[in-house]
Amino acid sequence: MTVVPYSINYREVWDEFVKTSKNGTFLIQRGFMDYHANRFLDCSVLILDGSGIMDEERSALQDVDSVKAVFPANWVEEEHCVYSHQGLTYGGLIVREDVTQKEMLQMMQLIFLYYENYLRAVRIVYKPIPYIYSAYPSGEDLYALFRAGGQLSRRLVSTVVDQRHPLRIRTLRLRQSRKAVDHGFYIDRMIEGEWDTLAEYWALLEHVLKTYHNSKPVHTLEEMQLLMGRFPKDIRLYLVRSDEKIVAGTVVFESKQVAHVQYIASGEEGRQFGALDLLFRHLINERYKQMEYIDFGTSNEHGGYVLNEGLIFQKEGFGGRAVCYDTYEVRLNHNILLQMSGDKMDEVAERIKYLDLKSITHTYQPELTDAIRDVVERGWFLLGEENKAFEKDFSAYVGTRHCVAVGNGLEALLLILSAYKHIGQWEDGDEVIVPSNTYIATILAVSHAGLKPVLVEPSMETYLIDPLRLQSALTPRTRAILPVHLYGRVCNMDAINSFAKEHGLKVVDDVAQAHGAMYHGKRAGSLCDASAFSFYPGKNLGALGDAGCITTDDEQLASLVRMMANYGSNVKYVNEVKGYNSRMDEIQAAVLRVKLPQLDEENERRRQIAQIYDREIKNPLIVKPNIPADIREHVFHVYAVRCPDRNKLQAYLSEKGVQTMIHYPIPPHRQAAYREWNEDSYPISERIHREELSLPVSHQLTDDEILRITKALNEFVLEV
């Protein structure tokens, strides 16, 4: 089996699979999940049969039969946590009817290892789909959670009427429903597209929730209208009226087996004369008489620990009994995950981490402790001595006249572009040429500066922006080129600079992954008009948090970005331009000063490791990166190989105890953030993003560990 990250290209096959699955409902279709996509960072995946390979050259997977499961999920970076999609009542693995217990163990193992390797997730929050929504017995994932060490973290109780074996409705409820009839109440249903009716009911719902619970509906009126428009056969609004006035009502989400009653509300008149009793009796005895279950929703408060006894008493009066909506938390433990699949394992080899930041930091521990203590004792935490000293040290190292320390790499790019926009009087919508094969932060900086990114394909030989393609991207509004020294290799700066000079363009390079790389005797960061660095902890030169800097020989630019990074101010409370808050703190500056003297030595070790990989990897399924004639042009921030079934290779290496990463699974033009590009085609970038896998290349790795990795790579095969 293979794990494939969801992208918009797979929307149709995702939805088709959910419709035919054992336990999927319309809530798991992308039309429902994506209505609030801006609130969540989607990290959903598809699990394919071993024979199924997701081929993006076909633009979308066409054969739904190769899909075994889907997992709706989102990522919360600050928690290092993957959630069963937080925009859904339930989530969990949506599976085919024929999935066995062993297959479920394997699938759960694969997706957990995938998130651990790809996102460096430390935990998974998993919401299994209650059994009532499944067409067949469906506890396989619960056992898999047990094997993974999952712990029950939340339990909500919902009241469900089993229409196959109904219990008697209590006399009180019958009496209240007759009272409603005697008072003249009657049942009504919203007709499709009758939005005035929805608005009237939503006003009642909001009033009731505010008055009695000091809350508001999860969905706004506009959101509910959108969803009802997308799913008119699945979302219904039932009402109780007195004359023409709405006195009570509920929204019902209909799936194959379950009518899920939500957003129940009754006004004062409705409460007095049993409107909801009349409505519930109608739903049970008439409207959903043939449905297997009617779910009247949860009756918990305060995270499940408080039971609303009055509310559940009313629901139980209609014959409802408890079904639990559970949440599990799994702390990712690699050795436990490796033993999940059911196969007997005598011993799990010691794991090779992709990057062990704890160990790296430990090697600098005494010096870092002293440096941080000095900052703390000094009591000056921004724009102080350490900041100035780092700027001096790093500009000398790079070989530029100026260095401006800032908050992070994205802001470094944003500040440069914003400053040049100010200096050169560029206009909103002016264009910057950027590589289509890069991390999205590069492109975000252009967008946030009010400029238009124009994507250019890379060379398949280097994975870097192809200078031969610059001409085709040039327009009268082009103002700059933004090359990215991806994976640690320097771009062809002679060709790029020559083209820029010919057409009067600025060149701003992204050096986030190329600290210390050389090019024709000069260091990256001194090769063009201005350069942006990130010192994210995982970089070759990494801080203990976010940090970045700008290097340049342009005194005017340096002065302007320094002011812009400090709220547009050189003198406190005197703001000359509309600036930002992007300042490297004193602790990060001190940390970087400790680590900078070792950068060249550590880069040299990365080059040695790359040469071992290059020499020892013999498997024709593994495409090795091209090493430049002058190896100093590459610092191997990433050792990027390619494989026709990258995800299977990653899972295989994980089983062998080797952690890998993907840089990056989805190209920028296929990201939801740039929906306007989703239909565009950049086949070279798409292939790289589909096939790339990053092997461990930390300077701390031993030769024996590298040889263990190469042995595993050489033994890898693809089943036919």
XYZ file of C-alpha atoms in Angstrom:
720
model
C 0.000 0.000 0.000
C 1.030 3.595 -0.660
C 0.208 6.881 1.109
C -0.462 9.843 -1.191
C -1.135 13.407 0.028
C -4.459 14.836 -1.080
C -4.442 17.633 -3.623
C -7.218 19.310 -5.584
C -6.417 17.035 -8.562
C -7.844 14.096 -6.642
C -11.084 15.739 -5.604
C -13.314 13.700 -7.910
C -11.780 10.342 -7.035
C -11.889 11.230 -3.314
C -15.603 12.023 -3.488
C -16.381 8.946 -5.578
C -14.543 6.725 -3.125
C -16.368 8.226 -0.121
C -19.733 7.545 -1.794
C -18.911 3.851 -2.238
C -17.003 3.303 1.027
C -18.069 1.286 4.057
C -18.358 4.234 6.418
C -18.211 7.497 4.490
C -20.873 10.206 4.573
C -21.326 13.394 2.597
C -19.507 15.272 5.389
C -16.294 13.594 4.169
C -16.773 14.814 0.598
C -14.533 17.692 -0.381
C -17.441 20.031 -1.057
C -18.266 19.884 2.642
C -14.703 19.769 3.974
C -13.392 22.594 1.825
C -16.072 25.201 2.495
C -13.956 26.406 5.424
C -10.547 25.495 3.973
C -9.117 28.840 5.076
C -9.509 27.811 8.731
C -7.465 24.623 8.514
C -4.192 23.464 6.957
C -5.341 20.319 5.173
C -3.021 17.305 5.320
C -5.468 14.610 4.217
C -4.124 11.489 2.515
C -5.283 8.664 0.257
C -4.111 5.072 0.767
C -3.683 3.127 -2.470
C -3.310 -0.539 -3.221
C 0.290 -1.626 -3.669
C -0.196 -1.708 -7.398
C -1.722 1.766 -7.555
C 0.587 4.640 -8.380
C -0.787 8.168 -8.351
C 0.092 9.545 -11.759
C -0.172 13.336 -11.822
C 0.563 13.341 -15.542
C -3.004 12.092 -15.943
C -4.032 15.260 -14.007
C -6.094 13.132 -11.594
C -6.346 9.541 -10.483
C -9.087 7.971 -12.557
C -9.243 4.432 -11.159
C -11.106 4.688 -7.844
C -10.696 0.914 -7.409
C -7.031 1.406 -6.500
C -8.019 3.484 -3.434
C -8.304 1.483 -0.226
C -8.943 4.326 2.197
C -8.886 8.080 2.726
C -8.073 9.995 5.878
C -9.468 13.543 6.289
C -6.987 15.486 8.406
C -5.474 18.873 9.170
C -2.115 19.957 10.591
C -1.462 22.298 13.521
C 2.185 23.308 13.244
C 2.603 24.831 16.703
C 1.346 21.597 18.299
C 3.223 19.292 15.892
C -0.098 17.490 15.715
C -2.237 15.905 12.993
C -5.967 16.043 13.706
C -8.841 14.046 12.302
C -10.180 17.029 10.442
C -11.267 19.599 13.028
C -13.949 20.928 10.724
C -15.830 17.620 10.954
C -17.898 15.987 13.695
C -16.108 12.720 13.042
C -13.269 11.591 10.810
C -11.097 8.550 11.065
C -10.188 6.259 8.211
C -12.818 5.929 5.500
C -12.345 2.458 4.039
C -13.553 -0.017 1.444
C -16.040 -2.647 2.514
C -13.528 -5.456 2.045
C -10.749 -4.037 4.260
C -9.481 -6.675 6.697
C -8.118 -6.195 10.191
C -4.546 -6.826 9.064
C -4.935 -4.295 6.259
C -6.285 -1.752 8.743
C -3.216 -2.263 10.927
C -0.977 -1.759 7.905
C -2.846 1.363 6.778
C -2.801 2.933 10.217
C 0.895 2.150 10.485
C 1.616 3.704 7.078
C -0.235 6.953 7.652
C 1.217 7.430 11.142
C 4.740 6.802 9.856
C 4.028 9.110 6.932
C 3.024 11.975 9.239
C 5.965 11.287 11.512
C 8.420 11.396 8.610
C 6.846 14.059 6.429
C 5.520 16.527 9.012
C 7.623 15.420 11.990
C 4.361 15.030 13.839
C 4.624 13.959 17.458
C 0.959 13.046 17.963
C -2.254 12.214 16.140
C -5.730 13.162 17.391
C -8.122 10.650 15.862
C -11.949 10.758 15.824
C -13.347 7.356 14.791
C -16.627 7.361 12.931
C -19.387 5.981 15.227
C -20.475 2.502 14.206
C -24.004 3.625 13.295
C -22.664 5.331 10.160
C -21.063 2.156 8.850
C -22.758 -0.280 6.491
C -20.860 -3.182 8.091
C -19.136 -3.858 11.443
C -16.326 -1.330 11.585
C -14.196 -1.583 14.716
C -10.969 -2.362 12.883
C -9.518 1.094 13.450
C -10.250 0.896 17.190
C -8.041 -2.174 17.472
C -5.366 -0.470 15.387
C -5.473 2.524 17.724
C -4.965 0.158 20.659
C -1.928 -1.377 18.941
C -0.517 2.110 18.316
C -0.850 3.015 21.999
C -3.809 5.332 21.494
C -5.521 6.723 24.579
C -9.144 7.788 24.854
C -9.018 11.545 25.439
C -12.636 12.638 24.948
C -16.047 10.959 24.965
C -19.318 12.622 24.036
C -22.630 10.803 24.448
C -25.216 11.107 21.699
C -28.777 9.868 21.953
C -29.762 7.539 19.107
C -33.086 5.924 18.254
C -32.668 2.475 16.710
C -35.521 2.410 14.202
C -35.048 -1.325 13.636
C -35.829 -2.041 17.291
C -37.694 1.019 18.579
C -38.417 1.569 22.241
C -41.738 2.965 23.401
C -42.014 6.736 23.481
C -42.651 7.959 27.015
C -46.168 9.090 27.878
C -44.922 12.583 28.767
C -43.526 13.050 25.283
C -46.758 11.844 23.667
C -48.790 14.140 25.894
C -46.593 17.119 24.963
C -46.883 16.379 21.248
C -50.705 16.234 21.520
C -50.632 19.556 23.329
C -48.733 20.989 20.352
C -51.368 19.722 17.931
C -54.203 21.083 20.078
C -52.476 24.461 20.116
C -52.465 24.515 16.343
C -48.817 23.737 15.674
C -48.034 21.941 12.421
C -44.998 20.449 10.698
C -43.369 22.139 7.737
C -40.218 21.602 5.704
C -38.025 24.138 3.954
C -38.247 23.864 0.187
C -34.925 23.734 -1.665
C -33.623 27.257 -2.283
C -36.092 28.926 0.108
C -33.370 31.026 1.723
C -35.743 33.457 3.446
C -37.079 30.544 5.476
C -33.558 29.494 6.427
C -32.736 33.065 7.491
C -35.868 33.248 9.651
C -35.032 29.975 11.380
C -31.371 30.909 11.832
C -32.427 34.100 13.608
C -34.518 31.983 16.005
C -31.629 29.532 16.505
C -29.124 32.294 17.241
C -31.545 33.907 19.724
C -32.132 30.635 21.578
C -28.443 29.734 21.753
C -27.500 33.213 22.942
C -30.311 33.372 25.539
C -30.043 29.905 27.054
C -26.459 28.820 26.383
C -24.503 32.029 25.711
C -23.253 30.504 22.480
C -23.774 30.684 18.729
C -24.103 28.172 15.890
C -20.900 26.648 14.564
C -22.047 27.490 11.048
C -23.026 30.998 10.075
C -26.176 31.556 8.050
C -24.060 32.105 4.946
C -22.137 28.873 5.516
C -25.289 26.846 6.038
C -26.816 28.316 2.890
C -23.647 27.361 0.988
C -23.726 23.789 2.327
C -27.440 23.324 1.693
C -26.884 24.592 -1.827
C -24.110 22.026 -2.357
C -25.955 19.152 -0.672
C -29.682 19.823 -1.168
C -30.602 16.121 -0.867
C -28.520 15.563 2.270
C -29.253 18.591 4.473
C -32.890 19.304 5.409
C -34.592 21.897 7.570
C -37.760 20.811 9.405
C -39.948 23.369 11.111
C -42.842 23.698 13.511
C -45.128 26.612 12.718
C -47.934 28.411 14.480
C -49.949 30.023 11.701
C -47.033 31.214 9.510
C -44.588 31.841 12.350
C -41.658 29.475 12.986
C -41.734 28.390 16.640
C -39.238 25.505 16.510
C -37.127 23.495 14.123
C -34.065 21.400 13.440
C -31.528 20.762 10.711
C -31.072 17.123 9.700
C -27.949 15.698 8.014
C -29.026 12.564 6.126
C -26.607 9.722 5.381
C -27.223 6.124 4.272
C -28.193 4.779 7.698
C -28.461 7.837 9.927
C -30.573 10.959 10.168
C -28.433 13.232 12.343
C -30.523 15.905 14.027
C -28.647 19.166 14.618
C -29.284 22.794 15.450
C -32.420 22.110 17.460
C -34.183 25.261 18.653
C -37.528 26.206 20.141
C -38.808 29.703 20.977
C -40.870 30.557 24.052
C -44.190 29.570 22.518
C -42.705 26.354 21.203
C -41.272 25.469 24.621
C -44.605 26.124 26.338
C -46.666 23.921 24.033
C -44.344 21.021 23.156
C -43.255 21.992 19.638
C -40.112 19.852 19.672
C -42.033 16.866 20.989
C -44.328 17.137 17.982
C -41.365 17.509 15.619
C -39.367 14.593 17.041
C -42.425 12.307 16.991
C -42.953 13.223 13.324
C -39.326 12.468 12.428
C -39.427 9.102 14.218
C -42.877 7.847 13.155
C -43.155 9.340 9.691
C -40.263 11.045 7.969
C -37.481 8.627 9.006
C -39.531 5.528 9.740
C -37.420 3.521 7.246
C -34.056 4.932 8.403
C -31.930 2.624 10.574
C -30.966 5.276 13.127
C -31.980 8.763 14.182
C -29.185 10.524 16.027
C -30.479 13.363 18.203
C -26.991 14.625 18.970
C -24.809 15.004 22.035
C -25.885 16.204 25.447
C -22.470 16.965 26.932
C -20.903 20.202 28.035
C -17.392 21.233 29.121
C -15.517 18.787 26.919
C -17.771 15.862 27.733
C -17.401 15.890 31.516
C -20.803 17.442 32.256
C -24.046 15.764 31.221
C -27.029 17.992 30.444
C -29.543 15.785 32.241
C -32.622 17.750 31.208
C -31.681 17.626 27.534
C -30.843 13.928 27.482
C -34.015 13.091 29.467
C -36.102 14.621 26.676
C -34.203 12.717 23.962
C -34.366 9.409 25.853
C -38.114 9.926 26.191
C -38.375 9.184 22.470
C -36.607 5.849 22.872
C -33.064 7.085 22.314
C -30.062 5.445 23.927
C -26.362 6.232 24.057
C -23.856 6.101 21.210
C -20.431 7.566 21.937
C -18.487 10.002 19.787
C -14.902 9.339 20.883
C -11.551 11.018 20.415
C -8.214 9.211 20.756
C -4.719 10.607 21.049
C -1.718 8.698 19.734
C 1.782 9.731 20.783
C 3.960 8.685 17.888
C 6.520 6.118 18.985
C 8.528 4.802 16.062
C 9.280 1.373 17.474
C 5.653 0.803 18.447
C 4.508 1.881 14.980
C 6.941 -0.495 13.292
C 5.393 -3.390 15.187
C 1.768 -2.505 14.444
C 1.212 -4.397 11.223
C 0.770 -7.758 12.917
C 4.016 -9.276 11.696
C 6.337 -10.724 14.316
C 9.494 -8.708 14.770
C 12.306 -10.029 16.938
C 14.150 -6.772 17.084
C 13.728 -3.273 15.730
C 16.973 -1.761 14.518
C 18.020 1.516 16.048
C 16.396 4.262 14.082
C 18.362 6.685 11.935
C 16.719 10.071 12.303
C 16.496 12.435 9.375
C 17.764 15.240 11.585
C 18.453 15.013 15.305
C 18.247 18.624 16.453
C 18.476 17.638 20.099
C 21.793 15.887 19.533
C 23.148 18.704 17.363
C 22.252 21.279 19.991
C 23.824 19.140 22.695
C 27.230 19.323 20.966
C 27.154 23.095 21.448
C 25.654 22.918 24.937
C 28.364 24.561 27.071
C 28.925 27.449 24.649
C 25.194 27.971 24.086
C 24.484 27.951 27.809
C 27.134 30.572 28.420
C 26.002 32.737 25.493
C 22.333 32.644 26.509
C 23.210 33.313 30.159
C 25.168 36.389 29.086
C 22.148 37.728 27.197
C 19.832 37.093 30.134
C 22.200 38.738 32.600
C 22.655 41.694 30.267
C 18.888 42.198 30.246
C 18.757 43.561 26.709
C 16.829 41.284 24.347
C 16.324 43.172 21.064
C 18.637 45.222 18.859
C 21.537 44.872 21.255
C 25.201 43.902 21.251
C 24.711 40.310 20.081
C 22.615 41.425 17.125
C 25.244 43.901 15.975
C 28.044 41.384 16.513
C 26.259 38.701 14.505
C 25.595 41.115 11.631
C 29.301 41.984 11.570
C 30.393 38.332 11.761
C 27.974 37.111 9.104
C 28.600 39.901 6.602
C 32.336 39.170 6.923
C 31.667 35.448 6.405
C 29.456 35.989 3.348
C 31.574 38.798 1.944
C 29.120 41.698 1.787
C 29.235 45.216 3.162
C 25.937 44.901 5.003
C 23.951 42.340 6.964
C 20.554 43.097 8.544
C 19.273 40.545 11.066
C 15.484 39.963 10.874
C 12.778 37.672 12.210
C 12.813 34.857 9.630
C 13.538 33.989 6.017
C 10.132 34.822 4.562
C 10.250 38.273 6.137
C 13.773 38.762 4.805
C 12.469 38.276 1.265
C 9.393 40.400 1.919
C 11.489 43.263 3.282
C 13.872 43.219 0.303
C 11.044 43.237 -2.239
C 9.078 45.878 -0.344
C 12.183 48.074 -0.098
C 13.015 47.747 -3.788
C 9.370 48.461 -4.555
C 9.743 51.682 -2.567
C 13.130 52.622 -4.046
C 12.292 51.733 -7.631
C 8.709 52.949 -7.452
C 7.382 49.564 -8.518
C 3.608 49.289 -8.629
C 1.264 46.678 -7.221
C 1.013 43.866 -9.735
C 4.534 44.287 -11.106
C 6.102 40.892 -11.734
C 8.856 38.846 -10.125
C 10.131 35.682 -11.828
C 10.340 32.768 -9.360
C 11.015 29.026 -9.735
C 7.997 26.738 -9.851
C 10.016 24.173 -7.870
C 10.456 25.723 -4.439
C 8.965 25.956 -0.993
C 5.869 28.138 -1.019
C 7.430 30.752 1.315
C 9.451 32.131 -1.602
C 6.286 32.832 -3.544
C 4.358 34.065 -0.517
C 6.928 36.826 -0.049
C 6.254 38.080 -3.575
C 2.495 38.016 -3.056
C 2.663 39.732 0.332
C 4.755 42.511 -1.222
C 1.870 43.242 -3.586
C 3.790 41.846 -6.556
C 2.868 39.090 -8.993
C 4.847 35.831 -8.971
C 5.576 34.448 -12.432
C 6.580 30.786 -12.265
C 9.413 29.337 -14.319
C 10.225 25.641 -14.586
C 13.515 24.204 -13.296
C 16.159 22.198 -15.057
C 15.675 18.481 -14.404
C 19.464 18.166 -14.123
C 19.804 20.586 -11.188
C 16.177 21.067 -9.958
C 16.955 24.813 -10.000
C 15.391 27.591 -12.067
C 16.356 27.188 -15.708
C 17.975 30.408 -17.084
C 16.989 29.358 -20.610
C 13.327 29.771 -19.672
C 13.636 33.333 -18.331
C 13.002 34.946 -21.693
C 9.584 33.333 -22.033
C 8.524 34.767 -18.635
C 9.713 38.304 -19.365
C 7.064 41.031 -19.794
C 7.119 44.841 -19.664
C 6.097 44.549 -15.993
C 8.937 42.256 -14.921
C 10.992 43.919 -12.194
C 13.112 41.176 -10.628
C 14.268 37.557 -10.700
C 14.168 35.531 -7.483
C 16.321 32.387 -7.856
C 16.277 29.808 -5.043
C 19.405 27.800 -4.231
C 17.261 24.765 -3.537
C 18.533 21.763 -1.557
C 21.847 23.595 -1.018
C 23.035 23.974 -4.626
C 23.791 27.405 -6.090
C 21.886 28.413 -9.219
C 23.616 29.404 -12.458
C 24.101 32.966 -11.238
C 26.295 34.052 -14.142
C 23.480 33.412 -16.603
C 20.801 34.860 -14.315
C 22.772 38.028 -13.536
C 23.635 38.510 -17.188
C 19.977 38.235 -18.212
C 18.934 40.622 -15.431
C 21.560 43.202 -16.406
C 20.496 43.028 -20.055
C 16.842 43.748 -19.113
C 17.350 46.119 -16.196
C 16.082 43.717 -13.521
C 17.003 43.257 -9.877
C 18.178 39.847 -8.690
C 17.202 38.767 -5.174
C 18.203 35.238 -4.210
C 16.778 32.924 -1.574
C 19.727 31.415 0.276
C 17.693 29.682 2.991
C 19.140 26.273 2.065
C 22.621 27.217 0.873
C 24.512 28.627 3.860
C 28.217 28.592 3.051
C 27.947 27.421 -0.559
C 30.607 28.794 -2.932
C 30.279 29.994 -6.522
C 33.312 31.053 -8.530
C 35.189 31.961 -5.370
C 32.325 33.899 -3.742
C 29.840 32.755 -1.107
C 26.117 32.491 -1.639
C 24.645 35.664 -0.220
C 27.077 37.888 -2.148
C 26.167 36.881 -5.688
C 23.468 39.421 -6.607
C 21.729 42.639 -5.534
C 20.417 41.252 -2.249
C 20.038 37.903 -0.498
C 17.660 36.458 2.063
C 18.639 33.847 4.640
C 16.557 31.730 6.981
C 18.069 30.332 10.171
C 15.201 27.978 10.952
C 16.522 25.317 13.394
C 16.830 22.633 10.690
C 19.022 24.729 8.353
C 22.767 24.141 7.948
C 23.181 27.152 10.246
C 20.176 26.951 12.522
C 18.980 29.040 15.443
C 16.913 27.762 18.375
C 13.814 29.328 16.876
C 12.926 31.547 13.942
C 15.555 33.950 12.645
C 16.761 35.337 9.329
C 18.893 38.021 7.724
C 19.487 40.092 4.600
C 22.908 40.542 3.011
C 23.772 43.153 0.378
C 26.341 45.661 -0.814
C 23.565 48.202 -1.443
C 23.789 50.769 1.359
C 20.465 52.405 0.462
C 18.679 49.047 0.552
C 20.327 48.012 3.822
C 19.317 51.255 5.531
C 15.736 51.005 4.281
C 15.177 47.335 5.223
C 16.666 47.958 8.668
C 14.162 50.767 9.197
C 11.259 48.795 7.700
C 12.006 45.819 9.934
C 11.651 48.088 12.982
C 8.148 49.435 12.343
C 9.534 51.848 9.716
C 11.487 53.673 12.406
C 15.090 54.700 13.012
C 14.175 56.824 16.028
C 11.745 55.389 18.572
C 8.161 56.545 17.976
C 9.191 58.329 14.759
C 7.912 56.233 11.828
C 9.094 57.271 8.361
C 7.550 54.434 6.315
C 4.904 51.762 6.823
C 7.129 49.111 8.317
C 6.960 45.674 9.904
C 8.031 44.040 13.126
C 10.798 41.675 12.071
C 13.792 41.688 14.397
C 16.156 38.896 15.349
C 16.209 38.637 19.122
C 19.460 38.725 21.081
C 19.312 35.063 22.130
C 19.090 33.834 18.527
C 21.915 36.155 17.502
C 24.065 34.760 20.326
C 23.236 31.179 19.322
C 24.149 31.803 15.692
C 27.459 33.409 16.686
C 28.336 30.247 18.614
C 27.504 27.959 15.678
C 28.827 30.036 12.734
C 32.545 29.114 13.181
C 31.673 25.409 12.687
C 29.530 25.877 9.578
C 32.233 25.183 6.978
C 33.386 22.030 8.759
C 29.829 20.728 9.039
C 29.152 21.527 5.385
C 32.265 19.607 4.397
C 30.979 16.557 6.276
C 27.669 16.843 4.387
C 29.634 16.810 1.122
C 31.473 13.661 2.233
C 28.170 11.961 3.011
C 26.786 12.985 -0.390
C 29.832 11.461 -2.091
C 29.307 8.172 -0.222
C 25.667 8.123 -1.341
C 26.741 8.891 -4.894
C 29.294 6.073 -4.877
C 27.287 3.396 -3.056
C 23.717 3.752 -4.351
C 23.427 1.307 -7.261
C 19.680 0.763 -7.493
C 18.399 1.918 -10.920
C 15.056 2.855 -9.299
C 16.845 5.582 -7.312
C 17.793 8.725 -9.247
C 20.660 10.439 -7.454
C 21.183 14.220 -7.523
C 23.724 15.566 -9.973
C 26.829 16.700 -8.078
C 28.386 19.852 -9.597
C 31.928 19.732 -10.974
C 32.942 22.078 -8.160
C 31.336 20.340 -5.192
C 31.733 23.517 -3.125
C 28.700 24.870 -5.035
C 26.554 22.462 -3.027
C 26.218 22.246 0.767
C 23.611 19.434 0.675
C 21.056 20.926 2.984
C 18.980 18.222 1.350
C 20.196 15.078 -0.405
C 17.301 14.695 -2.811
C 16.811 11.424 -4.644
C 13.909 10.542 -6.930
C 11.937 7.333 -7.237
C 8.917 6.448 -9.444
C 7.014 5.349 -6.310
C 8.453 7.728 -3.745
C 5.812 7.019 -1.100
C 6.405 3.290 -1.203
C 10.159 3.901 -0.915
C 9.595 6.147 2.091
C 7.418 3.546 3.808
C 9.998 0.850 3.036
C 12.861 2.894 4.507
C 10.779 3.685 7.568
C 10.275 -0.044 8.126
C 14.067 -0.359 7.907
C 14.420 2.267 10.644
C 15.418 5.145 8.353
C 13.527 8.416 8.686
C 13.221 10.482 5.519
C 11.480 13.698 4.474
C 9.718 15.017 1.381
C 10.720 18.428 -0.027
C 7.924 18.975 -1.030
C 4.858 16.785 -1.606
C 2.681 19.417 -3.318
C 4.072 22.021 -5.726
C 3.123 25.642 -5.033
C 0.849 25.913 -8.061
C -1.277 23.022 -6.768
C -1.710 24.476 -3.278
C -5.134 25.720 -2.187
C -3.501 29.043 -1.276
C -2.985 29.647 -5.005
C -6.231 28.281 -6.386
C -5.867 30.504 -9.440
C -2.941 28.307 -10.561
C -4.439 24.902 -9.748
C -5.241 24.099 -13.368
C -1.855 25.288 -14.678
C 0.691 22.742 -15.808
C 4.342 22.691 -14.744
C 5.239 19.089 -15.581
C 8.896 19.197 -14.531
C 8.076 20.594 -11.102
C 5.143 18.212 -10.743
C 7.383 15.257 -11.456
C 10.017 16.426 -8.975
C 7.433 16.983 -6.255
C 5.882 13.592 -7.016
C 9.155 11.642 -6.934
C 11.513 13.515 -4.553
C 12.636 11.944 -1.273
C 15.196 13.488 1.084
C 17.693 11.095 2.656
C 19.409 11.821 5.993
C 22.482 13.976 5.395
C 23.192 15.551 8.772
C 26.831 16.128 9.542
C 26.428 13.956 12.654
C 25.755 10.769 10.709
C 28.466 8.111 10.698
C 29.775 6.268 7.640
C 28.254 3.051 9.010
C 24.827 4.678 9.171
C 25.139 5.973 5.612
C 26.164 2.508 4.406
C 23.184 1.002 6.237
C 20.928 3.430 4.354
C 22.529 2.686 0.986
C 22.206 -1.066 1.612
C 18.483 -0.629 2.241
C 18.159 1.515 -0.883
C 19.916 -1.052 -3.034
C 17.589 -3.813 -1.779
C 14.444 -1.833 -2.570
C 12.248 -3.274 -5.337
C 8.886 -2.368 -6.839
C 6.372 -5.174 -7.115
C 5.040 -5.708 -10.600
